[in-house]
GROMACS .gro file of C-alpha atoms in nm:
model
  282
    1MET     CA    1  -2.076   0.263   0.161
    2PHE     CA    2  -1.924  -0.095   0.033
    3HIS     CA    3  -1.894  -0.130  -0.311
    4PRO     CA    4  -2.021  -0.475  -0.473
    5GLY     CA    5  -1.666  -0.632  -0.470
    6GLU     CA    6  -1.630  -0.560  -0.117
    7GLN     CA    7  -1.975  -0.691  -0.009
    8ARG     CA    8  -1.889  -0.990  -0.217
    9ALA     CA    9  -1.575  -1.021  -0.040
   10GLN     CA   10  -1.735  -0.995   0.313
   11GLN     CA   11  -1.941  -1.301   0.199
   12LEU     CA   12  -1.716  -1.504   0.094
   13ALA     CA   13  -1.520  -1.449   0.422
   14GLY     CA   14  -1.802  -1.546   0.600
   15PHE     CA   15  -1.875  -1.174   0.752
   16SER     CA   16  -2.245  -1.030   0.789
   17HIS     CA   17  -2.356  -0.699   0.859
   18VAL     CA   18  -2.003  -0.536   0.872
   19ARG     CA   19  -2.005  -0.198   1.032
   20ALA     CA   20  -1.763   0.059   0.937
   21ALA     CA   21  -1.630   0.369   1.069
   22ILE     CA   22  -1.558   0.481   0.724
   23TYR     CA   23  -1.594   0.877   0.682
   24ASP     CA   24  -1.650   1.084   0.353
   25GLN     CA   25  -1.428   1.369   0.526
   26MET     CA   26  -1.125   1.366   0.753
   27PRO     CA   27  -1.178   1.353   1.106
   28LEU     CA   28  -0.958   1.612   1.289
   29GLN     CA   29  -0.735   1.298   1.469
   30HIS     CA   30  -0.679   1.214   1.091
   31GLN     CA   31  -0.593   1.545   1.000
   32MET     CA   32  -0.337   1.582   1.270
   33PHE     CA   33  -0.164   1.206   1.217
   34PHE     CA   34  -0.134   1.277   0.814
   35ALA     CA   35   0.031   1.651   0.940
   36GLN     CA   36   0.325   1.480   1.161
   37LEU     CA   37   0.437   1.191   0.927
   38PRO     CA   38   0.780   1.209   0.743
   39TYR     CA   39   0.653   0.935   0.471
   40LEU     CA   40   0.319   0.849   0.316
   41LEU     CA   41   0.209   0.555   0.068
   42LEU     CA   42   0.047   0.652  -0.241
   43ALA     CA   43  -0.146   0.489  -0.504
   44GLN     CA   44  -0.235   0.589  -0.870
   45ARG     CA   45  -0.310   0.423  -1.221
   46ASP     CA   46  -0.063   0.420  -1.501
   47SER     CA   47  -0.149   0.515  -1.841
   48GLN     CA   48  -0.250   0.152  -1.923
   49GLY     CA   49  -0.499   0.163  -1.598
   50TRP     CA   50  -0.259  -0.059  -1.412
   51PRO     CA   51  -0.186   0.033  -1.024
   52LEU     CA   52   0.118   0.176  -0.903
   53ALA     CA   53   0.230   0.215  -0.539
   54HIS     CA   54   0.462   0.470  -0.411
   55LEU     CA   55   0.657   0.551  -0.106
   56LEU     CA   56   0.657   0.965  -0.050
   57MET     CA   57   0.961   1.068   0.172
   58ALA     CA   58   0.999   1.417   0.297
   59GLU     CA   59   1.043   1.617   0.636
   60PRO     CA   60   0.722   1.636   0.842
   61GLY     CA   61   0.498   1.914   0.720
   62PHE     CA   62   0.512   1.789   0.346
   63ILE     CA   63   0.155   1.650   0.401
   64GLN     CA   64  -0.081   1.940   0.478
   65PRO     CA   65  -0.468   1.876   0.572
   66LEU     CA   66  -0.632   2.198   0.437
   67ASP     CA   67  -0.965   2.108   0.575
   68GLU     CA   68  -1.176   1.812   0.657
   69HIS     CA   69  -1.221   1.781   0.293
   70TYR     CA   70  -0.891   1.838   0.127
   71LEU     CA   71  -0.504   1.755   0.183
   72ALA     CA   72  -0.213   1.904   0.005
   73ILE     CA   73   0.073   1.696  -0.091
   74SER     CA   74   0.426   1.888  -0.156
   75THR     CA   75   0.537   1.873  -0.517
   76HIS     CA   76   0.878   1.809  -0.400
   77ALA     CA   77   0.817   1.505  -0.208
   78LEU     CA   78   0.584   1.371  -0.523
   79GLN     CA   79   0.892   1.441  -0.754
   80ARG     CA   80   1.123   1.210  -0.559
   81ALA     CA   81   0.888   0.902  -0.619
   82ALA     CA   82   1.072   0.726  -0.885
   83LEU     CA   83   0.761   0.579  -1.083
   84LEU     CA   84   0.514   0.860  -1.012
   85GLN     CA   85   0.302   0.917  -1.336
   86PRO     CA   86   0.202   1.261  -1.432
   87LEU     CA   87  -0.115   1.346  -1.263
   88ALA     CA   88  -0.398   1.547  -1.363
   89GLU     CA   89  -0.707   1.709  -1.197
   90GLY     CA   90  -0.972   1.420  -1.139
   91ASP     CA   91  -0.732   1.152  -1.120
   92ALA     CA   92  -0.785   0.904  -0.879
   93LEU     CA   93  -0.550   0.856  -0.561
   94ALA     CA   94  -0.537   0.679  -0.239
   95ILE     CA   95  -0.307   0.716   0.050
   96LEU     CA   96  -0.187   0.533   0.361
   97GLY     CA   97  -0.029   0.709   0.637
   98ILE     CA   98   0.146   0.444   0.874
   99ASP     CA   99   0.382   0.540   1.175
  100PHE     CA  100   0.609   0.235   1.235
  101ALA     CA  101   0.698   0.368   1.571
  102THR     CA  102   0.346   0.382   1.725
  103ARG     CA  103   0.200   0.122   1.517
  104ARG     CA  104  -0.092   0.350   1.399
  105ARG     CA  105  -0.226   0.380   1.042
  106ASN     CA  106  -0.491   0.578   0.855
  107ARG     CA  107  -0.620   0.541   0.513
  108ALA     CA  108  -0.794   0.793   0.273
  109SER     CA  109  -0.907   0.783  -0.102
  110GLY     CA  110  -1.028   1.058  -0.341
  111GLU     CA  111  -0.916   1.249  -0.632
  112VAL     CA  112  -0.656   1.535  -0.771
  113ALA     CA  113  -0.871   1.853  -0.707
  114ALA     CA  114  -0.589   2.103  -0.798
  115ILE     CA  115  -0.210   2.117  -0.911
  116GLY     CA  116  -0.001   2.401  -0.817
  117PRO     CA  117   0.379   2.468  -0.809
  118GLU     CA  118   0.429   2.383  -0.434
  119HIS     CA  119   0.135   2.122  -0.364
  120LEU     CA  120  -0.078   1.886  -0.505
  121VAL     CA  121  -0.423   1.896  -0.362
  122MET     CA  122  -0.635   1.586  -0.296
  123ARG     CA  123  -1.007   1.595  -0.242
  124ILE     CA  124  -1.077   1.331   0.018
  125HIS     CA  125  -1.371   1.077  -0.065
  126GLU     CA  126  -1.317   0.835   0.215
  127SER     CA  127  -1.110   0.848   0.516
  128PHE     CA  128  -1.091   0.556   0.777
  129GLY     CA  129  -0.865   0.389   1.035
  130ASN     CA  130  -0.689   0.042   1.082
  131CYS     CA  131  -0.592  -0.161   1.353
  132PRO     CA  132  -0.225  -0.212   1.444
  133GLN     CA  133  -0.197  -0.563   1.381
  134TYR     CA  134   0.123  -0.699   1.197
  135ILE     CA  135   0.290  -0.363   1.168
  136HIS     CA  136   0.651  -0.414   1.247
  137GLN     CA  137   0.842  -0.128   1.391
  138TYR     CA  138   1.125  -0.004   1.186
  139PRO     CA  139   1.373   0.289   1.304
  140TRP     CA  140   1.354   0.608   1.079
  141HIS     CA  141   1.624   0.778   0.946
  142PHE     CA  142   1.564   1.053   0.657
  143PRO     CA  143   1.720   0.934   0.355
  144ALA     CA  144   1.963   1.176   0.164
  145GLU     CA  145   1.789   1.298  -0.147
  146GLN     CA  146   1.937   1.133  -0.472
  147GLN     CA  147   1.799   0.992  -0.809
  148VAL     CA  148   1.668   0.661  -0.743
  149GLU     CA  149   1.777   0.424  -1.037
  150ILE     CA  150   1.507   0.215  -1.180
  151GLU     CA  151   1.589  -0.125  -1.325
  152GLN     CA  152   1.309  -0.320  -1.536
  153VAL     CA  153   1.378  -0.687  -1.524
  154THR     CA  154   1.161  -1.002  -1.643
  155SER     CA  155   1.243  -1.208  -1.372
  156LEU     CA  156   1.352  -1.201  -1.008
  157SER     CA  157   1.709  -1.265  -0.922
  158VAL     CA  158   1.848  -1.498  -0.633
  159GLU     CA  159   1.904  -1.179  -0.453
  160ASP     CA  160   1.550  -1.054  -0.509
  161ARG     CA  161   1.420  -1.393  -0.362
  162GLN     CA  162   1.631  -1.347  -0.066
  163HIS     CA  163   1.468  -0.994  -0.022
  164LEU     CA  164   1.125  -1.158  -0.049
  165SER     CA  165   1.207  -1.448   0.178
  166ARG     CA  166   1.299  -1.183   0.478
  167SER     CA  167   1.055  -0.943   0.411
  168GLN     CA  168   0.800  -0.855   0.678
  169THR     CA  169   0.616  -0.565   0.527
  170PHE     CA  170   0.486  -0.471   0.202
  171PHE     CA  171   0.204  -0.275   0.039
  172ILE     CA  172  -0.086  -0.340  -0.209
  173ALA     CA  173  -0.214  -0.074  -0.442
  174SER     CA  174  -0.542  -0.181  -0.598
  175GLY     CA  175  -0.833  -0.028  -0.784
  176SER     CA  176  -1.205  -0.071  -0.835
  177PRO     CA  177  -1.368  -0.053  -1.183
  178SER     CA  178  -1.538   0.254  -1.063
  179GLY     CA  179  -1.201   0.429  -1.079
  180SER     CA  180  -1.159   0.455  -0.700
  181MET     CA  181  -0.784   0.357  -0.573
  182ASP     CA  182  -0.689   0.187  -0.257
  183ILE     CA  183  -0.331   0.122  -0.089
  184SER     CA  184  -0.322  -0.120   0.213
  185HIS     CA  185  -0.039  -0.257   0.440
  186ARG     CA  186   0.061  -0.634   0.495
  187GLY     CA  187   0.288  -0.729   0.754
  188GLY     CA  188   0.353  -1.099   0.891
  189PRO     CA  189   0.688  -1.288   0.993
  190ALA     CA  190   0.932  -1.327   0.766
  191GLY     CA  191   0.870  -1.570   0.508
  192PHE     CA  192   0.506  -1.501   0.502
  193LEU     CA  193   0.555  -1.382   0.149
  194ARG     CA  194   0.674  -1.687  -0.051
  195TRP     CA  195   0.824  -1.745  -0.395
  196HIS     CA  196   0.721  -2.035  -0.601
  197ASP     CA  197   0.928  -2.225  -0.856
  198SER     CA  198   0.618  -2.160  -1.115
  199GLY     CA  199   0.725  -1.800  -1.093
  200LEU     CA  200   0.433  -1.713  -0.863
  201LEU     CA  201   0.415  -1.535  -0.532
  202SER     CA  202   0.186  -1.629  -0.252
  203PHE     CA  203   0.109  -1.522   0.096
  204ASP     CA  204  -0.171  -1.601   0.354
  205ASP     CA  205  -0.432  -1.284   0.437
  206PHE     CA  206  -0.448  -1.310   0.818
  207PRO     CA  207  -0.762  -1.159   1.014
  208GLY     CA  208  -0.790  -0.766   1.023
  209ASN     CA  209  -1.064  -0.572   0.983
  210ARG     CA  210  -1.377  -0.666   0.813
  211TYR     CA  211  -1.406  -0.416   0.532
  212MET     CA  212  -1.227  -0.632   0.284
  213ASN     CA  213  -1.121  -0.306   0.064
  214THR     CA  214  -0.849  -0.480  -0.124
  215LEU     CA  215  -0.996  -0.828  -0.167
  216GLY     CA  216  -1.296  -0.653  -0.283
  217ASN     CA  217  -1.116  -0.484  -0.555
  218LEU     CA  218  -0.935  -0.768  -0.658
  219LEU     CA  219  -1.269  -0.951  -0.711
  220LEU     CA  220  -1.344  -0.664  -0.951
  221ASP     CA  221  -1.035  -0.611  -1.118
  222ALA     CA  222  -0.739  -0.861  -1.029
  223ARG     CA  223  -0.455  -0.587  -1.139
  224CYS     CA  224  -0.263  -0.474  -0.857
  225ALA     CA  225   0.103  -0.345  -0.752
  226LEU     CA  226   0.297  -0.467  -0.470
  227LEU     CA  227   0.569  -0.252  -0.325
  228ILE     CA  228   0.810  -0.449  -0.125
  229PRO     CA  229   1.100  -0.239   0.071
  230ASP     CA  230   1.427  -0.345   0.183
  231TRP     CA  231   1.464  -0.138   0.514
  232GLN     CA  232   1.833  -0.277   0.522
  233LEU     CA  233   1.924  -0.177   0.190
  234GLY     CA  234   1.686   0.128   0.130
  235THR     CA  235   1.600  -0.074  -0.188
  236ALA     CA  236   1.258  -0.156  -0.311
  237LEU     CA  237   1.083  -0.417  -0.543
  238HIS     CA  238   0.776  -0.261  -0.770
  239LEU     CA  239   0.589  -0.570  -0.887
  240GLN     CA  240   0.255  -0.515  -1.130
  241GLY     CA  241   0.051  -0.821  -1.222
  242GLU     CA  242  -0.285  -1.015  -1.120
  243MET     CA  243  -0.383  -1.163  -0.803
  244THR     CA  244  -0.642  -1.442  -0.757
  245ILE     CA  245  -0.772  -1.553  -0.406
  246ASP     CA  246  -0.800  -1.900  -0.262
  247TRP     CA  247  -1.082  -1.847  -0.026
  248ALA     CA  248  -1.026  -2.224   0.107
  249ALA     CA  249  -0.659  -2.289   0.141
  250SER     CA  250  -0.535  -2.455   0.465
  251ASN     CA  251  -0.192  -2.397   0.636
  252ALA     CA  252   0.035  -2.609   0.795
  253GLU     CA  253  -0.173  -2.677   1.112
  254GLY     CA  254  -0.471  -2.747   0.859
  255LYS     CA  255  -0.690  -2.438   0.946
  256VAL     CA  256  -0.884  -2.293   0.672
  257ILE     CA  257  -0.734  -1.965   0.547
  258ARG     CA  258  -0.749  -1.702   0.261
  259ARG     CA  259  -0.434  -1.751   0.059
  260LEU     CA  260  -0.372  -1.500  -0.244
  261TRP     CA  261  -0.142  -1.578  -0.535
  262PHE     CA  262   0.016  -1.306  -0.741
  263THR     CA  263   0.133  -1.348  -1.092
  264PRO     CA  264   0.401  -1.101  -1.163
  265GLN     CA  265   0.376  -0.930  -1.514
  266GLN     CA  266   0.606  -0.623  -1.454
  267VAL     CA  267   0.902  -0.633  -1.243
  268MET     CA  268   1.096  -0.289  -1.106
  269ARG     CA  269   1.401  -0.275  -0.896
  270LEU     CA  270   1.410   0.067  -0.711
  271GLY     CA  271   1.791   0.147  -0.601
  272VAL     CA  272   1.883   0.308  -0.288
  273GLY     CA  273   1.688   0.584  -0.183
  274ALA     CA  274   1.361   0.423  -0.260
  275CYS     CA  275   1.283   0.381   0.112
  276TRP     CA  276   1.478   0.465   0.397
  277GLN     CA  277   1.756   0.247   0.513
  278ALA     CA  278   1.741   0.148   0.902
  279ASP     CA  279   2.036   0.019   1.103
  280THR     CA  280   1.827  -0.290   1.190
  281ALA     CA  281   1.522  -0.434   1.088
  282ALA     CA  282   1.281  -0.555   1.353
   0.00000   0.00000   0.00000
């Protein structure tokens, strides 16, 4: 059930005999949950094997579970994802469904089973739920359809760093050497994602479930992507780089914690329409 990287991460975190409610198909409640969402996080690899993270948005119903093993995603919603790379049958995918109003989230991973004119069909290999911790509530307003401008830059601007300093939510896309993908949520108080003058980003890994999917992937393949929405402006930052893990860092209170350090290698600014624009950010 857990690959060697996840098992090693669990050991380093001091967990033993981790029991997981990870299914090789979607339970009915997961199917119903995905079907009612107006947005979905998706992870894939680019042509160089680097993870990419996308936020798909459309009217509820653009995700259609076909049965416990297959899920269809509207090609129209996929086409609106600014950084989406061409997909082919057999390509690994991961999805994260999250409802910010109810603070519920479910994850699934698998591969492209078929591609048609109206839908991409994903074959589910794993499906599981996550706890509601650290999920902030954001009001939802369906964004107008528009072309999202993409700007590739070599460094973060003052405005980008201000964006990071007020961020309370971002997403990490990672993958394992076997080819499987994962995308996970990270949340915390404003300022938990920190920019350093050295050019690195860091954040503390707060306690959650003990599966260690993301950290387990990163132990085996440090490459990942961070998608950091700005809910106030409707824009986002997409950063590709490598992550290292300090398993024995300490916080301001002297408590031992896990701290992750991210070295950006490619920075993309995604313009208005990359995510929804809320009246206020919780």
